[in-house]
Amino acid sequence: MAVYTDVAADELADFLRQYDLGELLSYKGIAEGVENSNFLLHTTQGSFILTLYEKRVAKKDLPYFLALMTHLAEHGVSCPLPVKAKDGEALRELSGRPAAIITFLEGVWPRKPNATHCAGVGEGLARMHLAGANFAIKRANALSVAGWRPLFDAAAHRADEVQPGLRAFLAAELDHLSGGLWPSNLPEGVIHADLFNDNVFFLGDKLSGIIDFTFACNDMLAYDVAICLNAWCFEPDHSFNVTKARAFLNAYGRVRKLSEAEEAALPLLARGAAIRFLLTRLVDWLNVPPGALVKPKDPLEYFRKLRFHQSVSSARDYGLLPSGLVA
Ligand SMILES: Nc1ncnc2c1ncn2[C@@H]1O[C@H](COP(=O)(O)OP(=O)(O)OP(=O)(O)O)[C@@H](O)[C@H]1O
Ligand SMILES: N[C@@H](CCO)C(=O)O
């Protein structure tokens, strides 16, 4: 995460008196991530993460995220648990922001993911999809097709500063994706929607936990698969790694088999996932708040990934065998 909103030590110590978490020993802002302000807290009771929710998170959605983490943890997914204050509520306010404390998860996120990590993510994602099946609360995906146009409108006038021709490229791709092709009848459920390598912790080669549910929502499960193909299966030079993709898709399919319709839709869903992150990154790139402790992510990484998906003709190009997922 980043730090957009600072918290003074005495303010934090006061805040912690609402909880049974002991005395504050130390705390520090976490520079990683781009969405919210996060702090690592050490108290006499242990380590915790404090999140102050920022611009892209609607306050009305916070109960969904907090209840989802609790639900998933109760259904076997290793993820942080929201910590309730003495009054039984996890969601509070600090420094004028909605705020929550969650438990600290052991593990490190892989800086250079390999095919074994990709397989771990495939299995973990599928398990999360199954665990979310009976989660009662619903939240629409604010960053699906209908959400991309406003992002484009916000950034279009400066897109060519980032790369000449980017504006026209994005306009054409948006027209293509919003022109009636986007699937509407694929299996839906709870999706993480941001399962990047910095949101998955490993101990050695074994997945130890999933964090950061602030984009979680109800949408097509295969869209989550497409987001992970983008996030995990490309190299630092942005070339596609089919070995990683095959490892990811096979591991996913061993837990939850993709239907033929889901497989057929993957190239289109992967284009959608790529433009979603291209657009949010572009908006962020052009609007870094002065003084914020944040390193904006490169939008052009997703331009290159999107170009790759535009060249894909079928899910076989992602390493899937024609008969389905055979390991
Ligand atoms: N429960 C947790 N246990 C341990 N570390 C955590 C936990 N939650 C967050 N962190 C640390 O904070 C960092 C950023 O967290 P997170 O990914 O939730 O932030 P974000 O701003 O929402 O980022 P993103 O850009 O991924 O959306 C993580 O990479 C990790 O180092
Ligand atoms: N995972 C996102 C940032 C959080 O939405 C990205 O890499 O663009």
Coordinates of C-alpha atoms and ligand atoms in Angstrom, one line a residue:
M1 CA 0.0 0.0 0.0
A2 CA 0.9 3.6 0.1
V3 CA 0.5 6.4 2.6
Y4 CA -1.7 9.2 1.5
T5 CA -3.0 10.1 4.9
D6 CA -0.5 10.4 7.8
V7 CA -1.4 9.4 11.3
A8 CA 0.2 11.0 14.4
A9 CA 1.4 8.7 17.2
D10 CA -0.8 10.2 19.9
E11 CA -3.8 10.0 17.5
L12 CA -3.1 6.3 16.8
A13 CA -2.6 5.5 20.5
D14 CA -6.0 7.1 21.3
F15 CA -7.6 5.2 18.4
L16 CA -6.2 1.9 19.7
R17 CA -7.9 2.4 23.1
Q18 CA -11.1 1.4 21.3
Y19 CA -9.6 -2.1 20.9
D20 CA -8.3 -4.8 23.1
L21 CA -5.0 -4.8 21.4
G22 CA -2.8 -3.7 24.2
E23 CA -0.4 -0.8 24.1
L24 CA 1.2 0.6 20.9
L25 CA 4.9 -0.2 20.7
S26 CA 5.7 1.1 17.3
Y27 CA 4.2 1.7 13.9
K28 CA 5.3 2.6 10.4
G29 CA 3.7 3.5 7.0
I30 CA 3.9 0.8 4.3
A31 CA 5.1 2.3 1.0
E32 CA 4.0 -0.7 -1.1
G33 CA 0.7 -0.7 -3.0
V34 CA -1.1 2.3 -4.5
E35 CA -4.7 2.3 -3.3
N36 CA -5.0 2.9 0.4
S37 CA -2.9 4.1 3.3
N38 CA -1.5 1.3 5.3
F39 CA 0.5 1.0 8.5
L40 CA 2.2 -1.9 10.2
L41 CA 1.4 -1.8 14.0
H42 CA 3.3 -3.5 16.7
T43 CA 1.4 -3.6 20.0
T44 CA 1.9 -5.6 23.2
Q45 CA -0.6 -8.1 21.6
G46 CA 1.3 -8.7 18.3
S47 CA 1.4 -7.3 14.8
F48 CA -1.5 -5.9 12.9
I49 CA -2.2 -3.9 9.7
L50 CA -4.1 -0.6 9.9
T51 CA -5.8 0.5 6.7
L52 CA -7.2 4.0 6.0
Y53 CA -9.4 3.6 2.9
E54 CA -8.8 6.2 0.2
K55 CA -10.4 7.6 -2.9
R56 CA -11.2 4.5 -5.0
V57 CA -13.0 2.8 -2.1
A58 CA -16.6 3.7 -1.4
K59 CA -17.4 3.7 2.3
K60 CA -20.6 1.9 1.7
D61 CA -18.6 -1.1 0.3
L62 CA -16.4 -1.5 3.4
P63 CA -18.8 -3.9 5.3
Y64 CA -18.7 -6.1 2.2
F65 CA -14.9 -6.4 2.2
L66 CA -14.7 -6.9 5.9
A67 CA -17.5 -9.5 6.0
L68 CA -16.0 -11.3 3.0
M69 CA -12.6 -11.7 4.7
T70 CA -14.4 -13.2 7.7
H71 CA -16.5 -15.5 5.5
L72 CA -13.5 -16.7 3.4
A73 CA -11.3 -17.3 6.5
E74 CA -14.2 -19.4 8.0
H75 CA -14.3 -21.4 4.8
G76 CA -10.7 -22.3 4.7
V77 CA -9.1 -19.4 2.8
S78 CA -6.0 -18.0 4.5
C79 CA -6.6 -14.3 4.5
P80 CA -6.5 -11.5 7.2
L81 CA -9.3 -11.3 9.7
P82 CA -10.8 -7.9 10.6
V83 CA -10.2 -7.0 14.2
K84 CA -13.3 -5.9 16.1
A85 CA -13.1 -3.1 18.5
K86 CA -14.5 -3.3 22.1
D87 CA -18.0 -2.3 20.7
G88 CA -18.0 -5.3 18.3
E89 CA -17.4 -3.1 15.2
A90 CA -14.4 -3.5 12.9
L91 CA -15.1 -0.5 10.7
R92 CA -14.2 2.8 12.3
E93 CA -12.8 6.3 11.4
L94 CA -9.3 7.7 11.8
S95 CA -7.8 11.0 10.4
G96 CA -11.1 11.6 8.6
R97 CA -10.9 8.3 6.7
P98 CA -12.8 5.1 7.2
A99 CA -10.3 2.7 8.9
A100 CA -10.0 -0.9 9.9
I101 CA -7.4 -3.1 11.6
I102 CA -6.8 -6.6 10.2
T103 CA -4.6 -9.4 11.4
F104 CA -1.0 -9.7 10.1
L105 CA -0.4 -12.6 7.7
E106 CA 3.0 -14.3 7.6
G107 CA 4.8 -14.8 4.3
V108 CA 6.3 -12.7 1.5
W109 CA 4.9 -11.9 -1.9
P110 CA 7.1 -13.2 -4.7
R111 CA 9.1 -10.5 -6.4
K112 CA 9.9 -12.9 -9.3
P113 CA 7.1 -15.3 -9.6
N114 CA 7.9 -18.7 -11.2
A115 CA 5.6 -21.4 -12.6
T116 CA 5.3 -23.0 -9.1
H117 CA 4.0 -19.7 -7.7
C118 CA 1.6 -19.5 -10.7
A119 CA 0.3 -23.0 -9.9
G120 CA -0.2 -22.0 -6.3
V121 CA -2.1 -18.9 -7.3
G122 CA -4.3 -21.0 -9.7
E123 CA -5.2 -23.4 -6.9
G124 CA -5.7 -20.6 -4.4
L125 CA -7.9 -18.6 -6.7
A126 CA -10.1 -21.6 -7.5
R127 CA -10.4 -22.4 -3.8
M128 CA -11.4 -18.8 -3.1
H129 CA -14.0 -19.0 -5.8
L130 CA -15.5 -22.1 -4.3
A131 CA -15.3 -20.7 -0.7
G132 CA -17.1 -17.5 -1.9
A133 CA -20.0 -19.5 -3.4
N134 CA -22.4 -19.1 -0.4
F135 CA -21.4 -15.6 0.6
A136 CA -24.7 -13.7 1.0
I137 CA -23.8 -10.1 0.4
K138 CA -23.5 -8.8 -3.2
R139 CA -21.4 -6.1 -4.7
A140 CA -21.3 -5.2 -8.4
N141 CA -18.0 -4.7 -10.1
A142 CA -17.5 -1.0 -10.4
L143 CA -14.5 -1.6 -12.7
S144 CA -16.1 -3.7 -15.3
V145 CA -17.0 -2.5 -18.9
A146 CA -19.3 0.3 -17.8
G147 CA -16.6 1.6 -15.4
W148 CA -13.9 1.9 -18.0
R149 CA -15.4 4.7 -20.1
P150 CA -15.3 7.3 -17.2
L151 CA -11.7 6.4 -16.5
F152 CA -10.9 6.9 -20.2
D153 CA -12.7 10.2 -20.2
A154 CA -10.7 11.4 -17.2
A155 CA -7.4 10.6 -18.8
A156 CA -7.9 10.8 -22.5
H157 CA -6.8 14.4 -23.0
R158 CA -3.4 13.6 -21.6
A159 CA -3.0 10.0 -22.7
D160 CA -0.7 10.9 -25.6
E161 CA 1.7 12.5 -23.2
V162 CA 2.4 9.0 -21.9
Q163 CA 2.6 7.4 -25.4
P164 CA 1.8 9.0 -28.7
G165 CA -1.4 7.4 -30.2
L166 CA -2.5 6.0 -26.9
R167 CA -5.7 7.9 -26.8
A168 CA -6.9 6.6 -30.2
F169 CA -5.7 3.0 -29.3
L170 CA -7.8 3.1 -26.1
A171 CA -10.8 4.6 -27.8
A172 CA -10.8 1.8 -30.4
E173 CA -10.4 -0.9 -27.8
L174 CA -13.1 0.5 -25.6
D175 CA -15.5 0.6 -28.6
H176 CA -14.6 -3.0 -29.4
L177 CA -15.1 -4.3 -25.8
S178 CA -18.3 -2.4 -25.1
G179 CA -19.8 -3.2 -28.4
G180 CA -22.0 -6.1 -27.2
L181 CA -19.3 -8.8 -27.2
W182 CA -18.7 -8.8 -23.4
P183 CA -20.0 -12.1 -22.0
S184 CA -23.1 -12.0 -19.8
N185 CA -23.9 -15.7 -19.2
L186 CA -20.8 -17.1 -17.6
P187 CA -20.7 -18.5 -14.1
E188 CA -20.5 -15.7 -11.5
G189 CA -19.5 -15.5 -7.9
V190 CA -17.2 -13.6 -5.6
I191 CA -14.0 -12.5 -7.4
H192 CA -10.9 -11.0 -5.8
A193 CA -10.4 -8.8 -8.9
D194 CA -6.9 -7.6 -7.9
L195 CA -4.9 -10.9 -7.3
F196 CA -1.5 -9.6 -8.3
N197 CA 1.8 -10.9 -6.9
D198 CA 1.9 -8.3 -4.2
N199 CA -1.4 -9.6 -2.9
V200 CA -0.4 -13.2 -2.5
F201 CA 2.0 -14.4 0.2
F202 CA 4.2 -17.5 0.1
L203 CA 6.2 -19.3 2.6
G204 CA 8.8 -21.0 0.4
D205 CA 6.9 -22.3 -2.6
K206 CA 3.6 -22.7 -0.7
L207 CA 0.9 -20.1 -0.8
S208 CA 0.4 -18.9 2.7
G209 CA -2.3 -16.2 2.3
I210 CA -4.2 -13.8 0.1
I211 CA -4.6 -10.1 1.1
D212 CA -6.3 -6.9 -0.2
F213 CA -9.9 -7.5 -0.9
T214 CA -10.7 -3.9 -1.7
F215 CA -11.7 -4.7 -5.2
A216 CA -13.6 -7.9 -4.4
C217 CA -17.0 -8.0 -6.0
N218 CA -19.5 -10.3 -7.7
D219 CA -18.6 -10.9 -11.3
M220 CA -17.7 -13.7 -13.8
L221 CA -15.3 -16.1 -12.1
A222 CA -13.4 -16.4 -15.4
Y223 CA -12.7 -12.7 -15.4
D224 CA -10.7 -13.2 -12.2
V225 CA -8.8 -15.9 -14.1
A226 CA -8.1 -13.4 -16.9
I227 CA -6.9 -10.8 -14.4
C228 CA -4.4 -13.4 -13.0
L229 CA -3.2 -14.4 -16.5
N230 CA -2.3 -10.8 -16.9
A231 CA -0.8 -10.3 -13.5
W232 CA 1.2 -13.6 -13.2
C233 CA 2.0 -15.0 -16.7
F234 CA 4.1 -12.3 -18.3
E235 CA 7.8 -11.7 -17.9
P236 CA 9.4 -8.4 -16.8
D237 CA 10.0 -7.5 -20.5
H238 CA 6.1 -8.0 -20.9
S239 CA 6.4 -11.1 -23.0
F240 CA 3.9 -13.8 -22.4
N241 CA 5.1 -17.0 -20.6
V242 CA 3.0 -19.9 -21.7
T243 CA 4.6 -22.3 -19.2
K244 CA 3.4 -20.1 -16.3
A245 CA 0.0 -19.7 -17.9
R246 CA -0.3 -23.5 -18.3
A247 CA 0.8 -24.1 -14.7
F248 CA -1.7 -21.5 -13.5
L249 CA -4.7 -22.7 -15.6
N250 CA -4.1 -26.4 -14.9
A251 CA -3.9 -25.8 -11.2
Y252 CA -7.1 -23.7 -11.3
G253 CA -8.8 -26.4 -13.3
R254 CA -7.9 -29.2 -10.9
V255 CA -10.0 -27.4 -8.3
R256 CA -12.7 -25.8 -10.4
K257 CA -12.9 -26.8 -14.1
L258 CA -13.5 -24.0 -16.5
S259 CA -16.5 -24.6 -18.8
E260 CA -16.1 -24.6 -22.6
A261 CA -17.8 -21.2 -22.7
E262 CA -15.4 -19.8 -20.1
E263 CA -12.4 -21.1 -22.0
A264 CA -13.7 -19.6 -25.2
A265 CA -14.2 -16.2 -23.5
L266 CA -10.7 -16.0 -22.0
P267 CA -9.1 -14.0 -24.8
L268 CA -11.8 -11.4 -24.6
L269 CA -11.8 -11.3 -20.8
A270 CA -8.1 -11.0 -20.8
R271 CA -8.4 -7.9 -23.1
G272 CA -10.9 -6.5 -20.7
A273 CA -8.7 -7.2 -17.7
A274 CA -5.8 -5.5 -19.4
I275 CA -7.6 -2.3 -20.3
R276 CA -9.0 -2.1 -16.8
F277 CA -5.5 -2.0 -15.3
L278 CA -4.2 0.1 -18.1
L279 CA -6.8 2.8 -17.4
T280 CA -6.6 2.9 -13.7
R281 CA -2.8 3.1 -13.9
L282 CA -3.0 5.8 -16.5
V283 CA -5.4 7.9 -14.3
D284 CA -3.1 7.4 -11.3
W285 CA 0.1 8.1 -13.4
L286 CA -1.4 11.5 -14.4
N287 CA -2.7 12.3 -10.9
V288 CA -0.1 11.6 -8.2
P289 CA -1.2 13.6 -5.1
P290 CA 1.6 16.0 -4.0
G291 CA 3.5 14.7 -1.0
A292 CA 2.0 11.2 -1.2
L293 CA 4.3 8.2 -0.4
V294 CA 3.4 6.2 -3.5
K295 CA 5.1 4.9 -6.6
P296 CA 2.6 4.9 -9.5
K297 CA 2.6 1.8 -11.6
D298 CA 3.5 1.8 -15.3
P299 CA 0.4 2.0 -17.5
L300 CA 2.4 0.9 -20.6
E301 CA 3.0 -2.5 -19.1
Y302 CA -0.7 -3.1 -19.7
F303 CA -0.6 -1.5 -23.1
R304 CA 1.9 -4.3 -24.1
K305 CA -0.2 -7.0 -22.5
L306 CA -3.3 -5.8 -24.2
R307 CA -1.5 -5.8 -27.5
F308 CA -0.6 -9.5 -26.9
H309 CA -4.2 -10.4 -26.1
Q310 CA -5.4 -8.7 -29.2
S311 CA -3.2 -11.2 -31.1
V312 CA -4.6 -14.3 -29.4
S313 CA -7.1 -16.3 -31.4
S314 CA -8.1 -18.9 -28.8
A315 CA -7.5 -20.1 -25.3
R316 CA -5.1 -22.6 -26.7
D317 CA -2.6 -19.7 -27.0
Y318 CA -2.7 -19.5 -23.2
G319 CA -1.6 -23.1 -22.9
L320 CA -5.0 -24.7 -22.6
L321 CA -5.4 -28.0 -24.5
P322 CA -8.3 -28.2 -26.9
S323 CA -10.1 -30.8 -24.8
G324 CA -10.0 -28.7 -21.7
L325 CA -7.7 -28.6 -18.7
V326 CA -5.6 -31.7 -18.8
A327 CA -2.6 -31.5 -16.5
Ligands
LIG1 N1 -2.7 -8.7 6.5 C1 -1.4 -8.4 6.2 N2 -0.4 -9.0 6.7 C2 0.9 -8.7 6.4 N3 1.2 -7.7 5.5 C3 0.2 -7.0 5.0 C4 -1.2 -7.3 5.2 N4 -2.0 -6.5 4.6 C5 -1.1 -5.6 3.9 N5 0.2 -6.0 4.1 C6 1.4 -5.3 3.6 O1 1.0 -4.1 3.0 C7 1.3 -4.1 1.6 C8 0.2 -3.4 0.8 O2 -1.1 -3.9 1.1 P1 -2.2 -3.9 0.0 O3 -1.8 -4.7 -1.2 O4 -3.5 -4.4 0.7 O5 -2.3 -2.4 -0.3 P2 -3.1 -1.6 -1.5 O6 -2.8 -0.1 -1.4 O7 -4.6 -1.9 -1.5 O8 -2.3 -2.1 -2.7 P3 -2.6 -2.6 -4.2 O9 -1.9 -1.6 -4.9 O10 -2.1 -4.0 -4.2 O11 -4.1 -2.5 -4.3 C9 1.4 -5.6 1.2 O12 2.2 -5.8 0.1 C10 2.0 -6.1 2.5 O13 3.4 -5.8 2.5
LIG2 N1 -2.9 -4.2 -8.8 C1 -3.1 -2.9 -9.4 C2 -3.0 -1.8 -8.4 C3 -4.2 -1.9 -7.4 O1 -5.4 -1.7 -8.1 C4 -2.1 -2.6 -10.5 O2 -1.1 -3.3 -10.5 O3 -2.4 -1.8 -11.3

